[in-house]
Short mmCIF file of C-alpha atoms in Angstrom, two decimals:
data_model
loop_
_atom_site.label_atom_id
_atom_site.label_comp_id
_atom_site.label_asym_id
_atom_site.label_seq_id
_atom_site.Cartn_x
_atom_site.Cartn_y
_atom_site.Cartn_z
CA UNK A 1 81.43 81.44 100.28
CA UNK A 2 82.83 79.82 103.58
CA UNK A 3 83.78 82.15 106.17
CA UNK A 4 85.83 82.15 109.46
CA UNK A 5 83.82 82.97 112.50
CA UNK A 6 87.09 83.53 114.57
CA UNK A 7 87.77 86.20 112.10
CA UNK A 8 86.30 89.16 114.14
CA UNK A 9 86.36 92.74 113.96
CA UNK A 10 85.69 96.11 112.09
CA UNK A 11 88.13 95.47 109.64
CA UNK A 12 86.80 91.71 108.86
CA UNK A 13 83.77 91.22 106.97
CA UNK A 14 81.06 89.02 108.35
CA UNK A 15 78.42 86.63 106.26
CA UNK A 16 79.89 88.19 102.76
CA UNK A 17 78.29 86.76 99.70
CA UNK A 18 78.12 89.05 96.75
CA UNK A 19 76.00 86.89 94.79
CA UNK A 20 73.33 87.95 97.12
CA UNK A 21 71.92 91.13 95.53
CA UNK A 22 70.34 92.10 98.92
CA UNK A 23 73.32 91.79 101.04
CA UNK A 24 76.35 92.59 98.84
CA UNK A 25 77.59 96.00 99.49
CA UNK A 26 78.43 97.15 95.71
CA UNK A 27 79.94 100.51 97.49
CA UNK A 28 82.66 98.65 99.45
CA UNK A 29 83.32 96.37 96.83
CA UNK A 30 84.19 99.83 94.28
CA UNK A 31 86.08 101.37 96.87
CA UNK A 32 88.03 98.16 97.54
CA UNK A 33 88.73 97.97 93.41
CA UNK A 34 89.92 101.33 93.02
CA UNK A 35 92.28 101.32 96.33
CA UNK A 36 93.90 97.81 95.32
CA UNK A 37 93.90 99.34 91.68
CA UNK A 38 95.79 102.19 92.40
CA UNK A 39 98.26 100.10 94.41
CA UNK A 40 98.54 97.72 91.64
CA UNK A 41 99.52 100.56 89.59
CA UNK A 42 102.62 101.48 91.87
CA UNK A 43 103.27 97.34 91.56
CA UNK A 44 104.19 97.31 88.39
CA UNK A 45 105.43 100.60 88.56
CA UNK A 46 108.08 99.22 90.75
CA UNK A 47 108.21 95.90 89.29
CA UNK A 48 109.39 97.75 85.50
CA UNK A 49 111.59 100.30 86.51
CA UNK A 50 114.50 98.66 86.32
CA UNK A 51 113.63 98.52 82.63
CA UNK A 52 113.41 102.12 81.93
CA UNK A 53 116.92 102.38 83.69
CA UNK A 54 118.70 99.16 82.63
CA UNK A 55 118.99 100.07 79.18
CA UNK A 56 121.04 103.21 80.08
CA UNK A 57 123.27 101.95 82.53
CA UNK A 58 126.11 102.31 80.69
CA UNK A 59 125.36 105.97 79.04
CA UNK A 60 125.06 107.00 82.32
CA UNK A 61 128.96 105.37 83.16
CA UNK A 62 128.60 101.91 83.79
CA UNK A 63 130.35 99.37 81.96
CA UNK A 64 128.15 95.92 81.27
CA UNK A 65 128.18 93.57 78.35
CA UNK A 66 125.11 93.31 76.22
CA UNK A 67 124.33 89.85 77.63
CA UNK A 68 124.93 91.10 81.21
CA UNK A 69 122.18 93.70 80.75
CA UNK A 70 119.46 91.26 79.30
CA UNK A 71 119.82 89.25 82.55
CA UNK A 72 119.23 92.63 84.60
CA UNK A 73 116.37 93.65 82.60
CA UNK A 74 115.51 89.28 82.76
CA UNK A 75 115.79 89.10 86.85
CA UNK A 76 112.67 90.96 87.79
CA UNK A 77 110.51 88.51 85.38
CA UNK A 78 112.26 85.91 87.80
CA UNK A 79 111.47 87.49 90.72
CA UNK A 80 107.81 88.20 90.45
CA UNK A 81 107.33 84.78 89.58
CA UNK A 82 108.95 83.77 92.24
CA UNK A 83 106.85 85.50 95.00
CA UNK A 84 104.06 84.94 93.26
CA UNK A 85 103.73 81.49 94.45
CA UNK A 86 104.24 82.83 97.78
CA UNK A 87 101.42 85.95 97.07
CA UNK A 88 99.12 83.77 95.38
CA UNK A 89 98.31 81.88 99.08
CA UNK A 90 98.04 85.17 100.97
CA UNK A 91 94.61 86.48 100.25
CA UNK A 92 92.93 83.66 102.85
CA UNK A 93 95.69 83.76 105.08
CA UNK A 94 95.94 87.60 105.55
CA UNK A 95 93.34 89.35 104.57
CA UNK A 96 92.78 91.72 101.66
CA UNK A 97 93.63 94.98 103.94
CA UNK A 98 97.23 93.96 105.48
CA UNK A 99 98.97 91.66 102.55
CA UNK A 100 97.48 95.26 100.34
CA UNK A 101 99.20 97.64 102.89
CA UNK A 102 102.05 95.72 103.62
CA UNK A 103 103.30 94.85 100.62
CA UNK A 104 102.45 98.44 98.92
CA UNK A 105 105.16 99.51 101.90
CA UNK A 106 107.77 96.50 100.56
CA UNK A 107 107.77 98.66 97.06
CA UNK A 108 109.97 101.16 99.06
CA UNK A 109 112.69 99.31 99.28
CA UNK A 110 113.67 99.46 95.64
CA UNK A 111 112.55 102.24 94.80
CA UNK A 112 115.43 103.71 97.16
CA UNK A 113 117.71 101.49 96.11
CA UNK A 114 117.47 102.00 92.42
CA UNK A 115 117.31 105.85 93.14
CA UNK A 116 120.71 105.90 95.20
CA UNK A 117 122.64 103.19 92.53
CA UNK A 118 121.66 105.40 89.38
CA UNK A 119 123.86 108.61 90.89
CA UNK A 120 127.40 106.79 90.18
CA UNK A 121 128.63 103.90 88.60
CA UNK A 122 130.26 102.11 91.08
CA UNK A 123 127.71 99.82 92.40
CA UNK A 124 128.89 96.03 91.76
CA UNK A 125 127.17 94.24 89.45
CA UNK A 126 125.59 91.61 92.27
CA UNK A 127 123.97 94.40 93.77
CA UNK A 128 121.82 96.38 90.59
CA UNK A 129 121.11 92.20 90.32
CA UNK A 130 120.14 91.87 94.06
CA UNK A 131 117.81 95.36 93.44
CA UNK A 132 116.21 94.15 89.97
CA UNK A 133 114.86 90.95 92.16
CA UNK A 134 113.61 93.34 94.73
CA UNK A 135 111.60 95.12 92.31
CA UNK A 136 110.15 91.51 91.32
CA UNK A 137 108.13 92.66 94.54
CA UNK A 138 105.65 94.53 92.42
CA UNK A 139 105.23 91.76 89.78
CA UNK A 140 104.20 89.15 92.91
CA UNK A 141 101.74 91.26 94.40
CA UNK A 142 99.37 90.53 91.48
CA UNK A 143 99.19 87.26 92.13
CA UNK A 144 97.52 88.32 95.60
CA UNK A 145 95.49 91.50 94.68
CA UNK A 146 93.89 90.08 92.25
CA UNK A 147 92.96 86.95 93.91
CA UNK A 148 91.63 88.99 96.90
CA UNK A 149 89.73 91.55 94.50
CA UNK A 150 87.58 88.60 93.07
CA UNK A 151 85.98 87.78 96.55
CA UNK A 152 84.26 91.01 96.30
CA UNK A 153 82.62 90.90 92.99
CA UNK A 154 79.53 88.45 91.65
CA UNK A 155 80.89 86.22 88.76
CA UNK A 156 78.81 88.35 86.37
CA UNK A 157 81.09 91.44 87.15
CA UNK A 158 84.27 89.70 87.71
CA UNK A 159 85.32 89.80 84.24
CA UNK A 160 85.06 93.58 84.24
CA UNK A 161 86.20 93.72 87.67
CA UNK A 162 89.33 92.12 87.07
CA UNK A 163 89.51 93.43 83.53
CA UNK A 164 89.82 96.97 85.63
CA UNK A 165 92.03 96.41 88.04
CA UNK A 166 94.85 94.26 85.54
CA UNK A 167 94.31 96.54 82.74
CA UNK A 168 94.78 100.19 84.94
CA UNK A 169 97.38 97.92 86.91
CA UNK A 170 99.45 97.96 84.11
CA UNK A 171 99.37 101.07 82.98
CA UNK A 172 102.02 101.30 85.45
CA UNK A 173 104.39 99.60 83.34
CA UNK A 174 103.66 102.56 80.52
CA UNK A 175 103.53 105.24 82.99
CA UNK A 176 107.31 104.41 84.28
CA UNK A 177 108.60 104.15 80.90
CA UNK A 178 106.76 107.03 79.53
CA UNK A 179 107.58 109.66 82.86
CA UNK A 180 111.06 108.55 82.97
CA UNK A 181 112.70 110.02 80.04
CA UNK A 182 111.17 113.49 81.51
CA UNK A 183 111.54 112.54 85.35
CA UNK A 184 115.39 112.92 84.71
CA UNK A 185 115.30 115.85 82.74
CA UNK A 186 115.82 118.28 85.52
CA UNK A 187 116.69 118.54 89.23
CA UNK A 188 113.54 118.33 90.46
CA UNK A 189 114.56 116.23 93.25
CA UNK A 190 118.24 117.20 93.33
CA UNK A 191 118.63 117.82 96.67
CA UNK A 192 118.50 114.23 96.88
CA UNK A 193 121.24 113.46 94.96
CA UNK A 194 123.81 113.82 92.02
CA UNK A 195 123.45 114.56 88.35
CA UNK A 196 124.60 112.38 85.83
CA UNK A 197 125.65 112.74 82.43
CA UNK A 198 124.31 110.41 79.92
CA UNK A 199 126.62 109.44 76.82
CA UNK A 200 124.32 109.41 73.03
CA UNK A 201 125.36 108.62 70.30
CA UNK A 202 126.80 111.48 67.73
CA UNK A 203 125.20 113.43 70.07
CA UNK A 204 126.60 116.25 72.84
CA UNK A 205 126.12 114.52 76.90
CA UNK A 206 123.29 115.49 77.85
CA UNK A 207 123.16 116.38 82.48
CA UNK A 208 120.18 114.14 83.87
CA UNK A 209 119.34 113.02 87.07
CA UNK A 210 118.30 109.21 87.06
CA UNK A 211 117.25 109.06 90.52
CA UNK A 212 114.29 110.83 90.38
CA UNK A 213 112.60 107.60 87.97
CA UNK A 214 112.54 106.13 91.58
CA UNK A 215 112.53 108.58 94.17
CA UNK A 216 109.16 110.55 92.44
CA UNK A 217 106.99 107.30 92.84
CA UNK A 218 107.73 106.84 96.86
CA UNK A 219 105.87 109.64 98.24
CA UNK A 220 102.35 108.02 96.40
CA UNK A 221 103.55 104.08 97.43
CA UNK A 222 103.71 105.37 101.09
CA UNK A 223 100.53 107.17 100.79
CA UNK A 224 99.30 103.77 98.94
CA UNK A 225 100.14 101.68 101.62
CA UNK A 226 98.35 104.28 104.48
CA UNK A 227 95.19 104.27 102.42
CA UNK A 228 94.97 100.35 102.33
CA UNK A 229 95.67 100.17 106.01
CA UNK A 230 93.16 102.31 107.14
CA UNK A 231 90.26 102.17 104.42
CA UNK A 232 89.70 98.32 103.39
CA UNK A 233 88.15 95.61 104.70
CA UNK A 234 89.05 91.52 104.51
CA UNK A 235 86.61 89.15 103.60
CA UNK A 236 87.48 86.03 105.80
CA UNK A 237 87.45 82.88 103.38
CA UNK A 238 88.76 79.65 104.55
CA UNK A 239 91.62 78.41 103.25
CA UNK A 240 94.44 76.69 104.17
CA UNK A 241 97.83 76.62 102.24
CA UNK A 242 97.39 73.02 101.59
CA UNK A 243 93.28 73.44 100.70
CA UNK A 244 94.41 76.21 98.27
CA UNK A 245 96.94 73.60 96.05
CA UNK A 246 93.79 70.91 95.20
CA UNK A 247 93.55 73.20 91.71
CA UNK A 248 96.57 71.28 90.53
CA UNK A 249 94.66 68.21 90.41
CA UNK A 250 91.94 70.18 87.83
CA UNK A 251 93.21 69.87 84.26
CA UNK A 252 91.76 73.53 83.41
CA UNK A 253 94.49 74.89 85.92
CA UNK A 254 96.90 73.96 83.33
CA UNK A 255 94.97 74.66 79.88
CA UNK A 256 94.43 78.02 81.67
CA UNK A 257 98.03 78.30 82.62
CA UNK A 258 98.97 78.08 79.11
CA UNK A 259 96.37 80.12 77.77
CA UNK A 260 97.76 83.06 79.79
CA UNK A 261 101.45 82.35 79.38
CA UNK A 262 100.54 83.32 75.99
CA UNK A 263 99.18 86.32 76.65
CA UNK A 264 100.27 88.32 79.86
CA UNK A 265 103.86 86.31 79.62
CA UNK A 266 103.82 87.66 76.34
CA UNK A 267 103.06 91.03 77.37
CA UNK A 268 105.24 91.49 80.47
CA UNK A 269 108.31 89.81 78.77
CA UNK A 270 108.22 92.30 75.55
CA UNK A 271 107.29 95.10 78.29
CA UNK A 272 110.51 94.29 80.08
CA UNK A 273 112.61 93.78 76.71
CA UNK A 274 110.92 96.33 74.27
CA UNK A 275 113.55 98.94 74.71
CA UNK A 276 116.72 96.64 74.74
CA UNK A 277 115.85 95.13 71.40
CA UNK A 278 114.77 98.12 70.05
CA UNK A 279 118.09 99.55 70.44
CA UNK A 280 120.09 96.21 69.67
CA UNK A 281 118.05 95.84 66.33
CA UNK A 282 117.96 99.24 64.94
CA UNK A 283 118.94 101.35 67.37
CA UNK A 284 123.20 102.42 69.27
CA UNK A 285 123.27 98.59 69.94
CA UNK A 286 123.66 97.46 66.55
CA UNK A 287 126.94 97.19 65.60
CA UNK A 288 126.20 97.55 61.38
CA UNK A 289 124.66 100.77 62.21
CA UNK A 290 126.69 103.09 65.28
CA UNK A 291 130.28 102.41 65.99
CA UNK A 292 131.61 103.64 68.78
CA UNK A 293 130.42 104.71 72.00
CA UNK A 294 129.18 108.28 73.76
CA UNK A 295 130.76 111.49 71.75
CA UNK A 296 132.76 109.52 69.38
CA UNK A 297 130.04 107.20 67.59
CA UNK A 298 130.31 107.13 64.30
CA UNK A 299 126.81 106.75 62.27
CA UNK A 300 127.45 104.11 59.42
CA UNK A 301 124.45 104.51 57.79
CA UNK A 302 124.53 107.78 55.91
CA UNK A 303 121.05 109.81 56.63
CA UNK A 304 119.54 107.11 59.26
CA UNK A 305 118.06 108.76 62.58
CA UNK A 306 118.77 106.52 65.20
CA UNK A 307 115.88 105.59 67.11
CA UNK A 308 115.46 106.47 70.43
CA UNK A 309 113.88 103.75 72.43
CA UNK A 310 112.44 105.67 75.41
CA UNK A 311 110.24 107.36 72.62
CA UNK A 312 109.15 104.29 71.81
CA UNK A 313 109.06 101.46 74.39
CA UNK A 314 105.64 103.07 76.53
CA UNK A 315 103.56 102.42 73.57
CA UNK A 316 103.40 98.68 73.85
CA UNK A 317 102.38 98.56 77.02
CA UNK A 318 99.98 100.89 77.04
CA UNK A 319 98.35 99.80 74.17
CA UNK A 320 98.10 96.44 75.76
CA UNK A 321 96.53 97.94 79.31
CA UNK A 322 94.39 99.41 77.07
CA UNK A 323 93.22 97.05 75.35
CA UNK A 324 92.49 94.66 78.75
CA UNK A 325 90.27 97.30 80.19
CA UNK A 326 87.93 97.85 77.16
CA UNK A 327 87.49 94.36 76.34
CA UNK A 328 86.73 93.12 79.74
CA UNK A 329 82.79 94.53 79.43
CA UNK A 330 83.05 92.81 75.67
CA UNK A 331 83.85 89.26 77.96
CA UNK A 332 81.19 89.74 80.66
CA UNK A 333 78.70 90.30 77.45
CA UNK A 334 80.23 87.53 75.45
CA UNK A 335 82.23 85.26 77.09
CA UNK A 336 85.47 84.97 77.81
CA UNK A 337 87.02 81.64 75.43
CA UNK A 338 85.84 83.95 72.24
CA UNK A 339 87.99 86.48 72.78
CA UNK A 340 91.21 84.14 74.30
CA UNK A 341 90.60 82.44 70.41
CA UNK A 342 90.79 85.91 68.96
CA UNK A 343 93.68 87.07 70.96
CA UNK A 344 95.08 83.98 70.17
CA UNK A 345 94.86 84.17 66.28
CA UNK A 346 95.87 87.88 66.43
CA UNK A 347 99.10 86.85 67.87
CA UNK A 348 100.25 84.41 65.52
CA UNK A 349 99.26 86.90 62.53
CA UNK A 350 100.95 89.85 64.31
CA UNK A 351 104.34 87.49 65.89
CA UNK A 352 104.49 86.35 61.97
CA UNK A 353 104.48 89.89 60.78
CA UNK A 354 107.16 91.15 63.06
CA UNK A 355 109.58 88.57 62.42
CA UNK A 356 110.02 89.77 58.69
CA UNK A 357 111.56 92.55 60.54
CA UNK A 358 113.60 90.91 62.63
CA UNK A 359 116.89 91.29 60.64
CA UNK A 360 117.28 94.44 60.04
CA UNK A 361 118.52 95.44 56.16
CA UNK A 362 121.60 97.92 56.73
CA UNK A 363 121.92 98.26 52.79
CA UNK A 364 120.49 102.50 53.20
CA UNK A 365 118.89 104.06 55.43
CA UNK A 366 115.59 104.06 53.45
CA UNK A 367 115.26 99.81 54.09
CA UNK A 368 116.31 100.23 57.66
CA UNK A 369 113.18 103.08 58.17
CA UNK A 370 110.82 100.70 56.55
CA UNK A 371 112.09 97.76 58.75
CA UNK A 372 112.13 99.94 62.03
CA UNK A 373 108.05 100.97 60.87
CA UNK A 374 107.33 97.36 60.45
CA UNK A 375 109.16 96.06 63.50
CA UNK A 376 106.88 98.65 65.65
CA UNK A 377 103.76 98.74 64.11
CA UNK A 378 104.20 94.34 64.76
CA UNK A 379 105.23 94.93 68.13
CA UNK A 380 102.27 97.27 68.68
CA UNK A 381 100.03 94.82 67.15
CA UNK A 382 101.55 91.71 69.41
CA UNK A 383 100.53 93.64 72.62
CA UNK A 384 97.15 94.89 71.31
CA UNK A 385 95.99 91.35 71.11
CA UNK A 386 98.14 89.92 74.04
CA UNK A 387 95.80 92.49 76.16
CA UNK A 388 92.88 91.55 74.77
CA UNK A 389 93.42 87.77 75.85
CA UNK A 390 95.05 89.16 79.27
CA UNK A 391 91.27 90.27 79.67
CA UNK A 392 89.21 87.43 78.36
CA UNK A 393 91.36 84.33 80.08
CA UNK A 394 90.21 86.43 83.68
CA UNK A 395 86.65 85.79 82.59
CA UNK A 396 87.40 82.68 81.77
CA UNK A 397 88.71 81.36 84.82
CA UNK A 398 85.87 82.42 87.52
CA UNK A 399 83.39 80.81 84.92
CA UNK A 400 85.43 77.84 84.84
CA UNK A 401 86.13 77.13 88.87
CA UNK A 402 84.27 77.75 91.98
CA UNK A 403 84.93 81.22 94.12
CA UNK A 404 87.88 79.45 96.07
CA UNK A 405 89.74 77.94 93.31
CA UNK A 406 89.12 80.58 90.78
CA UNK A 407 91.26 82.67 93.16
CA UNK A 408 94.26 80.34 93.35
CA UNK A 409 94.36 79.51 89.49
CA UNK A 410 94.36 83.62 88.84
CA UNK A 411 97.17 83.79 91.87
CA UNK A 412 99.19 80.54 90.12
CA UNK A 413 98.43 81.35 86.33
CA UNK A 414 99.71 84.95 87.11
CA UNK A 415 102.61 83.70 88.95
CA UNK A 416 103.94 81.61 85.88
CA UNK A 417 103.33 83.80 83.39
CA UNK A 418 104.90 86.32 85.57
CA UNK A 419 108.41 84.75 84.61
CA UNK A 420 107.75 86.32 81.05
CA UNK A 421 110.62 88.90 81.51
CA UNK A 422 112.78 86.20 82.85
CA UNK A 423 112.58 83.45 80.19
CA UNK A 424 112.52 86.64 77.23
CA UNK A 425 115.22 87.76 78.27
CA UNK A 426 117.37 84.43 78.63
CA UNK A 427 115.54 83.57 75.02
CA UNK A 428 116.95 86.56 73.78
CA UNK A 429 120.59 86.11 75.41
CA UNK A 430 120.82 82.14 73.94
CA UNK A 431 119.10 82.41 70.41
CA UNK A 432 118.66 85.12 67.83
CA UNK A 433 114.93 87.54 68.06
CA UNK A 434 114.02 85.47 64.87
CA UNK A 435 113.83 81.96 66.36
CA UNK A 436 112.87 83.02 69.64
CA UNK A 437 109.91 84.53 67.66
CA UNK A 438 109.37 81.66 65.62
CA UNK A 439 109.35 79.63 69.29
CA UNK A 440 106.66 82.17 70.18
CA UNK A 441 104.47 81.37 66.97
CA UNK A 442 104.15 78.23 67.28
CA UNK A 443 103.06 78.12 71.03
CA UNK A 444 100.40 80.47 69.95
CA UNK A 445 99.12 77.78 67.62
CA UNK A 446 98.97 75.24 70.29
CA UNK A 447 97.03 78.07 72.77
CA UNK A 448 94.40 78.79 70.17
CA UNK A 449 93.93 74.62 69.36
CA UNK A 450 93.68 74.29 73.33
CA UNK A 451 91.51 76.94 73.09
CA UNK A 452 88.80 75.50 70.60
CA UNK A 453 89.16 71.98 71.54
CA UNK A 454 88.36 73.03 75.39
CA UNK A 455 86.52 76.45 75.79
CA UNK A 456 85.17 77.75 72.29
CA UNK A 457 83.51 75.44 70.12
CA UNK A 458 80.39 74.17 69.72
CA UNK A 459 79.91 71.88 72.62
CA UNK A 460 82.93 72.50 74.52
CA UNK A 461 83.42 70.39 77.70
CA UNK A 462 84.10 73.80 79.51
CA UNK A 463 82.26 77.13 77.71
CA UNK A 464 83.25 80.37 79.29
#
């Protein structure tokens, strides 16, 4: 690896090559994993919050259409991809230690924000828009943690390495959605704020206290962004902004961009959406089944228990974190373009079963349970292999490019598929689930040809 010399300093490394067994410190390359990963984790954290809130805006006295709350839920997905472009250039320029610090201290920002709008309803609609594209902050970072993580590891760890990080990384996005529905069950942070009271349907209000989804997770992203300042180390690889865009002249960049479109865009847009059309399909949203709003919904479908979606929507991606951190070991052992083809096949058999599901069958509430069980148990199986090819495409890609580029393809691949939650959610808002899902299908079957054709076969011009 190239390094700068005029990069001095205790906090720079000097003559860093961890493909030299001798030299490479494998204790300073652990403790820089688990420090980024843990940061990560408050990333997406950040980055999905506004999609364990969005959904209950208006139980909680706001006033949005349907289509105005898919764009909310939409504009983080926008964001992150966004500033990943700009994250995914950082690593050379700054340094593993301050872009990590600094931008674990940006996640503040909307973390108050969110926490202060959620106590009334009288913030404009602009502004919950203006904070959903802050928390697009969390999303970006990936695209320069991960980057940054890879100069520590040899290529025969990476895929584990990286497998790691992602994977525990985005646990965070089942960790907000999971704590939230008991964050706001009692006044544990009152003092900083007001209570609520939440509108369900055919059910009494219920008193809650939104704010604390956001103000809990500041104390750690503070304590985050300390640890990163004063316990990593950079490793000082030259790069230049305009060095770092050569990849786009490599056709892999964009086979690989593809690949994980269909996989982590897949994941983070159904992360983002899960609840929404949960509750649209078979849930308070669906006009066949509740009429009404807050105490005077009327249940239409005689003995059919709603289903809450904050029961429901922490499932998906958690099962899909899961899944990228035990499969990354299976990719360093096996290769990565295997398991992408897998992942790949999995998806079209699991986006085929779920759309049978897609139109839910009001006749009794005996064909709308069935349809509900099938619409999950398809979601479920859509992330399980999602996260298996979120693992096995970052194998793929430091097997397929040298050290430098391999670190701007992860920072650009990430940053694309990053828009997931963006172009979901604006799928969802023009077309019905059912052809957005067919949509979804059939890219899938264009990923797994790309996928034989260049990585997986026998003789492939690129095996990884």
């Amino acid at each position: 690896m190239t390094t700068d010399s005029r990069r001095t300093g205790s906090r720079w490394l000097q003559n860093w090559d961890p493909e030299n067994e001798d030299t490479w410190d494998k204790g300073l390359a652990w403790q820089t994993l688990w420090i980024t990963t843990f940061t990560l984790t408050l990333a997406f954290v950040t980055w999905f919050l506004p999609s364990a809130i969005v959904p209950k805006l208006n139980d909680i006295g706001y006033s949005f259409t349907q289509t105005q709350l898919y764009w909310m839920a939409a504009m983080p997905g926008l964001a992150a991809g966004l500033l990943r472009i700009v994250w995914m250039v950082l690593p050379p320029l700054m340094g593993t230690r301050s872009m990590v610090a600094l931008t674990t201290a940006l996640l503040f920002f909307p973390l108050l924000g969110w926490g202060v709008r959620v106590q009334a309803p009288t913030a404009p609609y602009w502004e919950l828009m203006v904070l959903a594209f802050l928390a697009g902050i969390g999303g970006g970072a990936f695209s320069g943690f991960m980057p940054s993580t890879s100069y520590f590891f040899p290529k025969r760890l990476q895929g584990t390495a990286l497998g790691l990080q992602a994977g525990l990384g985005n646990f965070g996005v089942s960790l907000v959605q999971l704590l939230t529905p008991w964050l706001i069950g009692f006044s544990m942070l009152g003092f900083l704020g007001n209570s609520q009271m939440m509108e369900l349907a055919g059910q009494a209000n219920q008193e809650v206290w939104y704010q604390n989804a956001a103000f809990f997770w500041i104390p750690f992203v503070l304590v985050g962004a300390g640890w990163a300042w004063l316990a990593l180390k950079s490793v000082p690889v030259t790069a230049n902004i305009k060095q770092q865009f050569d990849i786009f002249s490599n056709p892999d960049t964009w086979y690989m961009t593809l690949l994980y479109i269909m996989t982590f865009g897949t994941f983070s847009g159904l992360s983002a959406q899960f609840g929404l059309l949960m509750k649209n399909l078979y849930g308070a949203g669906n006009p066949e089944i509740v009429q009404g709003a807050g105490e005077s919904a009327q249940l239409l479908i005689e003995n059919y228990e709603v289903p809450e979606a904050v029961k429901f929507v922490f499932l998906g991606p958690l099962v899909g974190a899961g899944a990228r951190v035990l499969f990354s070991p299976l990719t360093d052992k096996m290769g990565g373009a295997i398991w992408t083809l897998i992942s790949g096949i999995g998806l079209i058999a699991s986006i085929g079963f779920t759309i049978t599901a897609l139109v839910p069958d009001t006749t009794s509430a005996a064909t709308l349970d069935a349809g509900f069980d099938r619409f999950l148990w398809g979601m479920l199986a859509i992330f399980l292999f999602a996260g298996i090819g979120n693992a096995s495409t970052f194998k793929q890609m430091p097997m397929i490019f040298e050290r430098r580029q391999a670190g701007g393809v992860i920072g650009w691949t990430a940053a694309i598929a990053a828009f997931g939650p963006f172009f979901f959610g604006i799928g969802l808002t023009l077309m019905t689930p059912t052809i957005f899902y067919v949509i979804g299908l059939l890219f899938a079957v264009m990923c797994v040809g790309i996928t034989w054709w260049r990585y997986a076969r026998p003789g492939a011009p690129k095996p990884s």
